[in-house]
CSV table of C-alpha atoms and ligand atoms in Angstrom, one decimal:
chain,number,residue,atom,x,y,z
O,1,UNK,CA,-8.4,-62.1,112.5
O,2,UNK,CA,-12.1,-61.6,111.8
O,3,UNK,CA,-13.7,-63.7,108.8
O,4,UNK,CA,-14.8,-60.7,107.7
O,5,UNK,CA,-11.5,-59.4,107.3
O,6,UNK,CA,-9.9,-63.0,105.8
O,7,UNK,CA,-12.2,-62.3,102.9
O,8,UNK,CA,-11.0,-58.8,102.5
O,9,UNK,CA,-7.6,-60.0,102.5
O,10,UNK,CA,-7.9,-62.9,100.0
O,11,UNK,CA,-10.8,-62.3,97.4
O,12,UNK,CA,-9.6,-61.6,94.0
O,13,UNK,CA,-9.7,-57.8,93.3
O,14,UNK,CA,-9.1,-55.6,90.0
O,15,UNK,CA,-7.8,-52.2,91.6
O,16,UNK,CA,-9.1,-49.0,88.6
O,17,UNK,CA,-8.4,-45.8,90.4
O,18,UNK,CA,-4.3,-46.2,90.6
O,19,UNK,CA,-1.7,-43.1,89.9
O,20,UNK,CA,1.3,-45.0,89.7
O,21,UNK,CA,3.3,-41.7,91.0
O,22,UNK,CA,1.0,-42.0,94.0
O,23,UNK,CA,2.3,-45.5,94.7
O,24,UNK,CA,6.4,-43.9,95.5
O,25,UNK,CA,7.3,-44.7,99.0
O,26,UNK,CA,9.1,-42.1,101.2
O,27,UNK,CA,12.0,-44.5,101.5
O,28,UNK,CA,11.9,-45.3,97.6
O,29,UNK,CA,11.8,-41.4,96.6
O,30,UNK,CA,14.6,-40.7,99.3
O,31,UNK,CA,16.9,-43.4,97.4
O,32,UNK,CA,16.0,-42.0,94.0
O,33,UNK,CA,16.8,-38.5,95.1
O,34,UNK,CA,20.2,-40.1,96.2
O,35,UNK,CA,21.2,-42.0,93.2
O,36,UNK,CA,20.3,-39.3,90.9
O,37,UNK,CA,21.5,-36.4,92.6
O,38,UNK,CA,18.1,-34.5,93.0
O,39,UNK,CA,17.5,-32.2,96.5
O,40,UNK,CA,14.1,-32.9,97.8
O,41,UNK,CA,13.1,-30.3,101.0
O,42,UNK,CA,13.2,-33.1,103.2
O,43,UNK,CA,15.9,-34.8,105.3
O,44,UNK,CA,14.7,-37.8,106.2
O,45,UNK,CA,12.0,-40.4,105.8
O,46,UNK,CA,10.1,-39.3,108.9
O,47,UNK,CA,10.2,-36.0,107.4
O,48,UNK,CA,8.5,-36.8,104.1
O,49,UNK,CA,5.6,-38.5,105.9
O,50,UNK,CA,5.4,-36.1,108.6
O,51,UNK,CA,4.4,-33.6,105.8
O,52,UNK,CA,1.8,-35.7,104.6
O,53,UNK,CA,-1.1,-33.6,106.0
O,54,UNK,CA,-3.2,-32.0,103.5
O,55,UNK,CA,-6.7,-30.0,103.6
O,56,UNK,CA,-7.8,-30.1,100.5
O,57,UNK,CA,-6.5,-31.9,97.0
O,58,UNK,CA,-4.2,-28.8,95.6
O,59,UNK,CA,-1.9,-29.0,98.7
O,60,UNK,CA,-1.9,-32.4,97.8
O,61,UNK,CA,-0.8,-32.4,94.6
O,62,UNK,CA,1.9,-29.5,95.1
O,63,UNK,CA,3.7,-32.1,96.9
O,64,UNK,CA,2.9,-34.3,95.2
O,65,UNK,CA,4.5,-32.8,92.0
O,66,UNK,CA,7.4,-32.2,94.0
O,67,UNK,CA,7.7,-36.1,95.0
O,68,UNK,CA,7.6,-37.1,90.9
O,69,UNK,CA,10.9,-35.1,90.6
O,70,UNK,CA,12.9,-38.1,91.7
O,71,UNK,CA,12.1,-39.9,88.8
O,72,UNK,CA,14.7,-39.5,85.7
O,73,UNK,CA,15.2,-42.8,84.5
O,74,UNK,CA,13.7,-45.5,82.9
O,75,UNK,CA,15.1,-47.8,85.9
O,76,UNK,CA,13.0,-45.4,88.2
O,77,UNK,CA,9.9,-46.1,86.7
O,78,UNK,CA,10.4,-49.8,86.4
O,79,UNK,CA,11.5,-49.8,90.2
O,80,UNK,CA,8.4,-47.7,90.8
O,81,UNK,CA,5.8,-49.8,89.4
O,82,UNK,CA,7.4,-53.2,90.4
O,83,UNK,CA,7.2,-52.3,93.9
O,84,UNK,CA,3.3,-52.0,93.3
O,85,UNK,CA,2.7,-54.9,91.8
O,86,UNK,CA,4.8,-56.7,94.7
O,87,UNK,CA,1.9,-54.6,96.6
O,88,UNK,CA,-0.7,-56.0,94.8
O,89,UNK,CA,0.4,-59.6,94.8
O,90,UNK,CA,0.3,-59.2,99.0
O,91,UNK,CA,-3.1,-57.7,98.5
O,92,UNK,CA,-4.6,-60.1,95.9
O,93,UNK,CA,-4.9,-57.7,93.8
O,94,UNK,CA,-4.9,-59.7,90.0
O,95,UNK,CA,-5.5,-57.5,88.1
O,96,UNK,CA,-4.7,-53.8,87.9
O,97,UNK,CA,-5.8,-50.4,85.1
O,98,UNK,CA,-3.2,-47.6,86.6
O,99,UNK,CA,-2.6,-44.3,85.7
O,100,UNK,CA,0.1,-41.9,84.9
O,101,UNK,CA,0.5,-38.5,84.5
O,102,UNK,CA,3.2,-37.7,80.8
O,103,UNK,CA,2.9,-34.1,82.0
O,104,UNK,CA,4.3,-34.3,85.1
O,105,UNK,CA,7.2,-35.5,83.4
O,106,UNK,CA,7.8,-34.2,80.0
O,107,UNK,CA,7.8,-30.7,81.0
O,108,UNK,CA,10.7,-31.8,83.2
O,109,UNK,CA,12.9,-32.7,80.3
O,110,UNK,CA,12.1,-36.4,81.1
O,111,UNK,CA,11.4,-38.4,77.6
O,112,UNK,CA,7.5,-40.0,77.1
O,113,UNK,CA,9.0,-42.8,76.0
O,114,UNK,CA,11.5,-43.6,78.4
O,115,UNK,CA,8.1,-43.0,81.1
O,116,UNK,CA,6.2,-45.2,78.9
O,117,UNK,CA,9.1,-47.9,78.7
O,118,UNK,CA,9.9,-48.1,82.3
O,119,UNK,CA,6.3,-48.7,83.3
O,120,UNK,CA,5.4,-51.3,80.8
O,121,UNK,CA,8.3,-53.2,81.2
O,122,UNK,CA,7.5,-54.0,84.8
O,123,UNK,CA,4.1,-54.6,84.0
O,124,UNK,CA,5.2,-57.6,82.0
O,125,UNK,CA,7.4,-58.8,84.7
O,126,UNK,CA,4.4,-58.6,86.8
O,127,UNK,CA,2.1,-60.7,84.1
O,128,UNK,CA,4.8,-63.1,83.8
O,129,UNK,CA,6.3,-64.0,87.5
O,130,UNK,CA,3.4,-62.4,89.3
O,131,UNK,CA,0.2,-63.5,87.2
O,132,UNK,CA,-0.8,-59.9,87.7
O,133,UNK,CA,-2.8,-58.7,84.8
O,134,UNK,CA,-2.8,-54.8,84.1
O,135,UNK,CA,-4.0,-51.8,81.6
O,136,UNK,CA,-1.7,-48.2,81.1
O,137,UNK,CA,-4.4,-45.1,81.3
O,138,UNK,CA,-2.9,-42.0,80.5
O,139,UNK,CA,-4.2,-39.0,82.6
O,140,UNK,CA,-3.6,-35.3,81.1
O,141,UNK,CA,-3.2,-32.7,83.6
O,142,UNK,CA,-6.1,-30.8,83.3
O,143,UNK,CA,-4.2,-27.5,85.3
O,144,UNK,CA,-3.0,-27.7,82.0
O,145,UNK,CA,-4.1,-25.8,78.8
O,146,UNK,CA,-5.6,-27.8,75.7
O,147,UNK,CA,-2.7,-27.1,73.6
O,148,UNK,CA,-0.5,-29.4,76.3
O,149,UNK,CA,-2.8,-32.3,76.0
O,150,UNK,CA,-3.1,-32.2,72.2
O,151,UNK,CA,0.7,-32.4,72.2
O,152,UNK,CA,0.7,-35.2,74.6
O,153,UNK,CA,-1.5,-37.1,72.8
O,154,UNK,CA,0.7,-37.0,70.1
O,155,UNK,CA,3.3,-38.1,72.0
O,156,UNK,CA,1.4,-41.1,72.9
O,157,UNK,CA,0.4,-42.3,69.5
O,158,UNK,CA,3.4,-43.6,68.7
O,159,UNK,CA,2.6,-46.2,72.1
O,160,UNK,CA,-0.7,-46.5,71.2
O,161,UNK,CA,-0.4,-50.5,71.9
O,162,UNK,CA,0.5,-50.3,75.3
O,163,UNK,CA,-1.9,-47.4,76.2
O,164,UNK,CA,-5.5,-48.6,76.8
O,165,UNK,CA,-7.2,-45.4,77.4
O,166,UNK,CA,-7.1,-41.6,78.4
O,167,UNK,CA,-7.9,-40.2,81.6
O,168,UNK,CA,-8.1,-36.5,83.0
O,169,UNK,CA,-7.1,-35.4,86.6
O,170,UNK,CA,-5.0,-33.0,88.7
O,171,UNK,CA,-6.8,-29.8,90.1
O,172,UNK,CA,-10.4,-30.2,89.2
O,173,UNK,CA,-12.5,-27.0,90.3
O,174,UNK,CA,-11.9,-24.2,87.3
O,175,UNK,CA,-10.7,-27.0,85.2
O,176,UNK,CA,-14.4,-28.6,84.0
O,177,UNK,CA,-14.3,-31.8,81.3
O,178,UNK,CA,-15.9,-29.1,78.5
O,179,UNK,CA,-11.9,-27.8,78.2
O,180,UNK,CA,-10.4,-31.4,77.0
O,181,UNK,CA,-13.7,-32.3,75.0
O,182,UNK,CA,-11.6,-31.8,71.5
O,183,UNK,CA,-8.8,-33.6,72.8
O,184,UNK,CA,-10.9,-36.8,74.0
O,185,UNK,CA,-12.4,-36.7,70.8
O,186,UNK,CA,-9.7,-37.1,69.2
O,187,UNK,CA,-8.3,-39.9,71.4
O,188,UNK,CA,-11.5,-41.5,70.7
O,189,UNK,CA,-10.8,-41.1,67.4
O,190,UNK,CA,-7.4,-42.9,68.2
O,191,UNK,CA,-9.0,-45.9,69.3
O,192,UNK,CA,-8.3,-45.0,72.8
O,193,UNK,CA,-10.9,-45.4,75.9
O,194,UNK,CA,-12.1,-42.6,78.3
O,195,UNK,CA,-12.0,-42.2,82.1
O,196,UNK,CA,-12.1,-38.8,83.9
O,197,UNK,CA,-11.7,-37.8,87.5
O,198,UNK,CA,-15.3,-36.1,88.2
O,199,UNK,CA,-17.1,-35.2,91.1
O,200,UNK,CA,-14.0,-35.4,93.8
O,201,UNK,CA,-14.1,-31.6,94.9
O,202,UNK,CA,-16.2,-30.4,91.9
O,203,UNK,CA,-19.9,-30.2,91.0
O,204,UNK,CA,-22.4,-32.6,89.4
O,205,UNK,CA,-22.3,-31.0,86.7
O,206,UNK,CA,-18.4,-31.7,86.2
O,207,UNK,CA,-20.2,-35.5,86.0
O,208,UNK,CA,-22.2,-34.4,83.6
O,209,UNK,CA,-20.0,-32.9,81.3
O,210,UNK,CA,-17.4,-36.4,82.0
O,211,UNK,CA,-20.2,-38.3,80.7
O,212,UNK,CA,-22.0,-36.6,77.9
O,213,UNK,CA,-18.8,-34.6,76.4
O,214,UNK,CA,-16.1,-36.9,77.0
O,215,UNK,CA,-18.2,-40.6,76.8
O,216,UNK,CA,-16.4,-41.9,79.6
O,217,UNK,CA,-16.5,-45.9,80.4
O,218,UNK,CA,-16.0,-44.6,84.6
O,219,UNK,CA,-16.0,-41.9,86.4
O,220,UNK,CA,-13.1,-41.6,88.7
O,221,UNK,CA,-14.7,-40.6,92.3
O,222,UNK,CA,-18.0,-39.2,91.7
O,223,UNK,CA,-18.9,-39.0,95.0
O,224,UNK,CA,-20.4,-35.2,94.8
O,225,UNK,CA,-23.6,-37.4,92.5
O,226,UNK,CA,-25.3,-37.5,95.6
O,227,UNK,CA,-26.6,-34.0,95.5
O,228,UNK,CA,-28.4,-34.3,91.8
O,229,UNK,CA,-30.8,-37.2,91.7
O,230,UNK,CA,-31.3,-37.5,87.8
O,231,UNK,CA,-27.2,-38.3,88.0
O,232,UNK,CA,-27.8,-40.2,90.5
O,233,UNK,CA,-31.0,-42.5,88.4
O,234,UNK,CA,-28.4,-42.4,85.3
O,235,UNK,CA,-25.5,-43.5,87.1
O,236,UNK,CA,-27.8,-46.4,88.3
O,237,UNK,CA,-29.3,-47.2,85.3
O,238,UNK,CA,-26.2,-46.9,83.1
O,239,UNK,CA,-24.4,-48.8,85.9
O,240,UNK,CA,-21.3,-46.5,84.9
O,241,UNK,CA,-18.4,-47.3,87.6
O,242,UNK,CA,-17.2,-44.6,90.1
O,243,UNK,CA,-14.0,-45.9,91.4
O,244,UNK,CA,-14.3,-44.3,94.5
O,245,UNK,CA,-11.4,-43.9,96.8
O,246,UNK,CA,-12.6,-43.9,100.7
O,247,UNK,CA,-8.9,-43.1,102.0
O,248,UNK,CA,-7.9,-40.2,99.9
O,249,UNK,CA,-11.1,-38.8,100.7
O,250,UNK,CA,-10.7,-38.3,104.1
O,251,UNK,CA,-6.7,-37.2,103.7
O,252,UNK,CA,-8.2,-34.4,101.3
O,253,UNK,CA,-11.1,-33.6,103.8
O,254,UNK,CA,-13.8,-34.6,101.0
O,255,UNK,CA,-15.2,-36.2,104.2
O,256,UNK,CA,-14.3,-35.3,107.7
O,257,UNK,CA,-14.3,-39.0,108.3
O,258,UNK,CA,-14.8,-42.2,107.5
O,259,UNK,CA,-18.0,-42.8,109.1
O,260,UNK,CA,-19.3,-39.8,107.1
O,261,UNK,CA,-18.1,-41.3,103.5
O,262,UNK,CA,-21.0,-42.2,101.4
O,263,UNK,CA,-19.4,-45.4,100.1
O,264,UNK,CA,-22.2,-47.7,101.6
O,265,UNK,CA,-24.9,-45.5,100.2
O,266,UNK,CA,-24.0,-45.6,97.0
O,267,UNK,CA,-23.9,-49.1,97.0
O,268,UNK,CA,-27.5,-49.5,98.5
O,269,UNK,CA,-28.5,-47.1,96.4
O,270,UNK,CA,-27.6,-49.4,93.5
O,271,UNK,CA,-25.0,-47.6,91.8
O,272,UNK,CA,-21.6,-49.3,90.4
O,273,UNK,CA,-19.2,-48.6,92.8
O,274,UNK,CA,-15.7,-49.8,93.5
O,275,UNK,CA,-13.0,-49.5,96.1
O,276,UNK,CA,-9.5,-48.0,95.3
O,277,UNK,CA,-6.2,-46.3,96.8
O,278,UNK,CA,-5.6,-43.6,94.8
O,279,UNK,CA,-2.1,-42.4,95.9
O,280,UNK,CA,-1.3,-45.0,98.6
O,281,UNK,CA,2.0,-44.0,99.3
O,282,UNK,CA,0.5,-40.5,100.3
O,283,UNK,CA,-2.9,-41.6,101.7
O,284,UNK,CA,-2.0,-44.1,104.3
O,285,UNK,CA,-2.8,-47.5,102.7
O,286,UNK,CA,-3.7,-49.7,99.5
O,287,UNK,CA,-6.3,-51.5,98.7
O,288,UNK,CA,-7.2,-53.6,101.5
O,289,UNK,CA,-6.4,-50.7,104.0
O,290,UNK,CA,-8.9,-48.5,102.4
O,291,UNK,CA,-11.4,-51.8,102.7
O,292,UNK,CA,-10.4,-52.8,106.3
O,293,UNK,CA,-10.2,-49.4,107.4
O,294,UNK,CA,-14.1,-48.5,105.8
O,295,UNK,CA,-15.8,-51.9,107.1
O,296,UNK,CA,-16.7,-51.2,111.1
O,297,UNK,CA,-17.6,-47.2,110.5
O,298,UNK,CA,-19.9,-48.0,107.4
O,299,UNK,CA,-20.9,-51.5,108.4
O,300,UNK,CA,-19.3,-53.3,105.5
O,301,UNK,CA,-21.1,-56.7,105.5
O,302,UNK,CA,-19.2,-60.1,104.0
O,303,UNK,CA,-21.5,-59.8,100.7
O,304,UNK,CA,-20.8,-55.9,100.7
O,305,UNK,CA,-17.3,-56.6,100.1
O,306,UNK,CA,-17.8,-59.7,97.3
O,307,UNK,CA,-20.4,-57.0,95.3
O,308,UNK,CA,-17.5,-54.6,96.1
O,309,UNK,CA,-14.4,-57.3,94.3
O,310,UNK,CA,-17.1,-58.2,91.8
O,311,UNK,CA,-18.0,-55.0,90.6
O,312,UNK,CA,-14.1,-54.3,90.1
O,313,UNK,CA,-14.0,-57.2,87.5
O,314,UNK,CA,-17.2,-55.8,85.7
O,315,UNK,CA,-16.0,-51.8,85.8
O,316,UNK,CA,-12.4,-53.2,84.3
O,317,UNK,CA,-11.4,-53.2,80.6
O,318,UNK,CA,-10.7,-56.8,81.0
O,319,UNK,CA,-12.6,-59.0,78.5
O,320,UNK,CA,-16.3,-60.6,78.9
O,321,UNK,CA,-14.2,-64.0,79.4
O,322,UNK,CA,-11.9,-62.9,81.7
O,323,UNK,CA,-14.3,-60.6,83.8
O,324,UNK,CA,-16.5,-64.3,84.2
O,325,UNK,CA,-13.9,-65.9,85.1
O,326,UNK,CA,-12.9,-64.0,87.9
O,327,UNK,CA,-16.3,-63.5,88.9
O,328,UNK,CA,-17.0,-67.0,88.7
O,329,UNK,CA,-14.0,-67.5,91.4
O,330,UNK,CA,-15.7,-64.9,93.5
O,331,UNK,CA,-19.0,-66.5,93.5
O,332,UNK,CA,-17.5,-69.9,94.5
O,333,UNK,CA,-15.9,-68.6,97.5
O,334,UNK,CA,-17.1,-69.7,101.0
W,401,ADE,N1,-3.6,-36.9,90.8
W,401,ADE,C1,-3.1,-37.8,91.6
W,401,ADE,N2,-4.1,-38.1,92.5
W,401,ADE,C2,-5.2,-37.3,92.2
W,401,ADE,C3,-6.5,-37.2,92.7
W,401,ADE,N3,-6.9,-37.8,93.7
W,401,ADE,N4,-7.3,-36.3,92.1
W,401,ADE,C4,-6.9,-35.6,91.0
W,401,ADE,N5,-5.6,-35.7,90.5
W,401,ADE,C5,-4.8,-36.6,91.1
W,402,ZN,ZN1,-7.1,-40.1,91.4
């Protein structure tokens, strides 16, 4: 193995850009489907992944709508997120700010809390036996209509301690930040944090409106900046994170291919950038993957990838003390 890809393997990372639904295995979702007696459009494993071939991020997320079905029970969401963390302990990933998306399960019948529960209580599994630190984002569904979030939000006030902040994703063109702007106000209001998915298929401007409507702390791809240069010097200036997500790019044709990503660009250019896996289960890899896999096409160099693990410690919601600290480690590696 190459030194370059030793230090991918084993620097401390903090993964931001996280849908916990994204992170359900074929074989996992097959065995949910069996114990609770839900019919999934596919008859084997092979099949699930063989379907795995999207051109854009709608026919991505219709199936991937379809996969969340599986999950009824508390159990299924603490089996679902413990299998991550197990992920991230093989990835050295120690700490980890993941999403979920209510929506995609309330207006199944399924219970906020229960969602809430399962999650959280295998994060604290994780803190203890693993030493995995983590934050809960909540994402609204912004296919959905203002009304939906407000209710949600509602929903998620009665968790409010184990909720860190609110996020926005799903089907981004026709759905700009300007239509949850009341909503994140409120949350604000709340005490909660902002993050939004901006700039993945949509405009600058979608950017824009993340930052100047909805005061977000990260943008969640941002990779469209490129084409407005004021973004671009603000970005920089601001050093606002984009957790940008090299993988799930290419499997939703943002780039044709890897080589093409402007991951390495963005760094040069000065900008706070991180690496993440989106949906691994549906993208082809986790963390490292989307590293190892991005290092020979975009000439990853050995102190790329430390300003890549330390930026994700300085772009968490971790504390100044415990952002040093990791950073500190970093810094001492040779
Ligand atoms: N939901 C899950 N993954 C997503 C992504 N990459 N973009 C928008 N919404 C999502
Ligand atoms: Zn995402």
């Amino acid at each position: 193995m190459s030194k370059i890809i030793k230090l991918i393997k084993k620097i401390p990372k903090a993964e931001l850009h996280l849908h916990i639904e994204g992170s359900l295995e074929p074989e996992l979702m097959f065995e949910m489907a069996k114990r609770n007696k839900i019919e999934i459009s596919f008859k084997s494993v092979d099949e699930i992944r063989s379907a795995y071939n999207f051109h854009d991020l709608q026919s991505f997320l219709d199936i991937y709508y379809q996969g969340n079905k599986v999950l009824i029970k508390e159990q299924d969401f603490f089996d679902l997120t413990w299998a991550y963390m197990l992920k991230c302990r093989k990835e050295s990933i120690v700490h980890t700010e993941i999403f979920f998306d209510p929506q995609a399960h309330t207006n199944r019948g399924i219970e906020f809390g229960l969602v809430i529960n399962g999650i959280h209580k295998a994060l604290l599994k994780a803190e203890k036996e693993l030493g995995i630190s983590s934050k809960i984002i909540m994402c609204f569904l912004r296919h959905l209509d203002e009304e939906s979030a407000f209710k949600t939000l509602d929903q998620a006030l009665t968790y409010k301690s184990k909720i860190i902040g609110v996020g926005l994703d799903s089907s981004e063109v026709g759905h700009p930040p300007s239509k949850f702007e009341r909503v994140f106000k409120k949350a604000m209001k709340e005490g909660f944090l902002t993050v939004a998915h901006a700039g993945e298929e949509g405009p600058p401007k979608y950017i824009w409106e993340a930052l100047d409507l909805l005061k977000v702390k990260r943008i969640d791809h941002g990779v469209r900046c490129l084409k407005d240069e004021k973004l671009v010097q603000k970005l920089r200036d601001e050093q606002i994170p984009l957790t940008v997500c090299p993988l799930s790019n290419i499997k939703l044709c943002v780039f044709k291919k890897l080589e093409d990503h402007n991951l390495k660009k963005l760094l040069d250019k000065g900008l706070m950038v991180t690496v993440n896996s989106d949906d691994p289960a549906y993208f082809g890899g986790y963390l490292n993957t989307n590293l190892i896999e991005c290092q020979k096409p975009l000439n990853l160099s050995m102190e790329d990838v430390k300003k890549l693990a330390i930026n994700s410690f300085k772009s968490s919601f971790l504390s100044e003390d415990e952002k040093k600290k990791w950073i500190d480690q970093i810094n001492n590696l040779n």
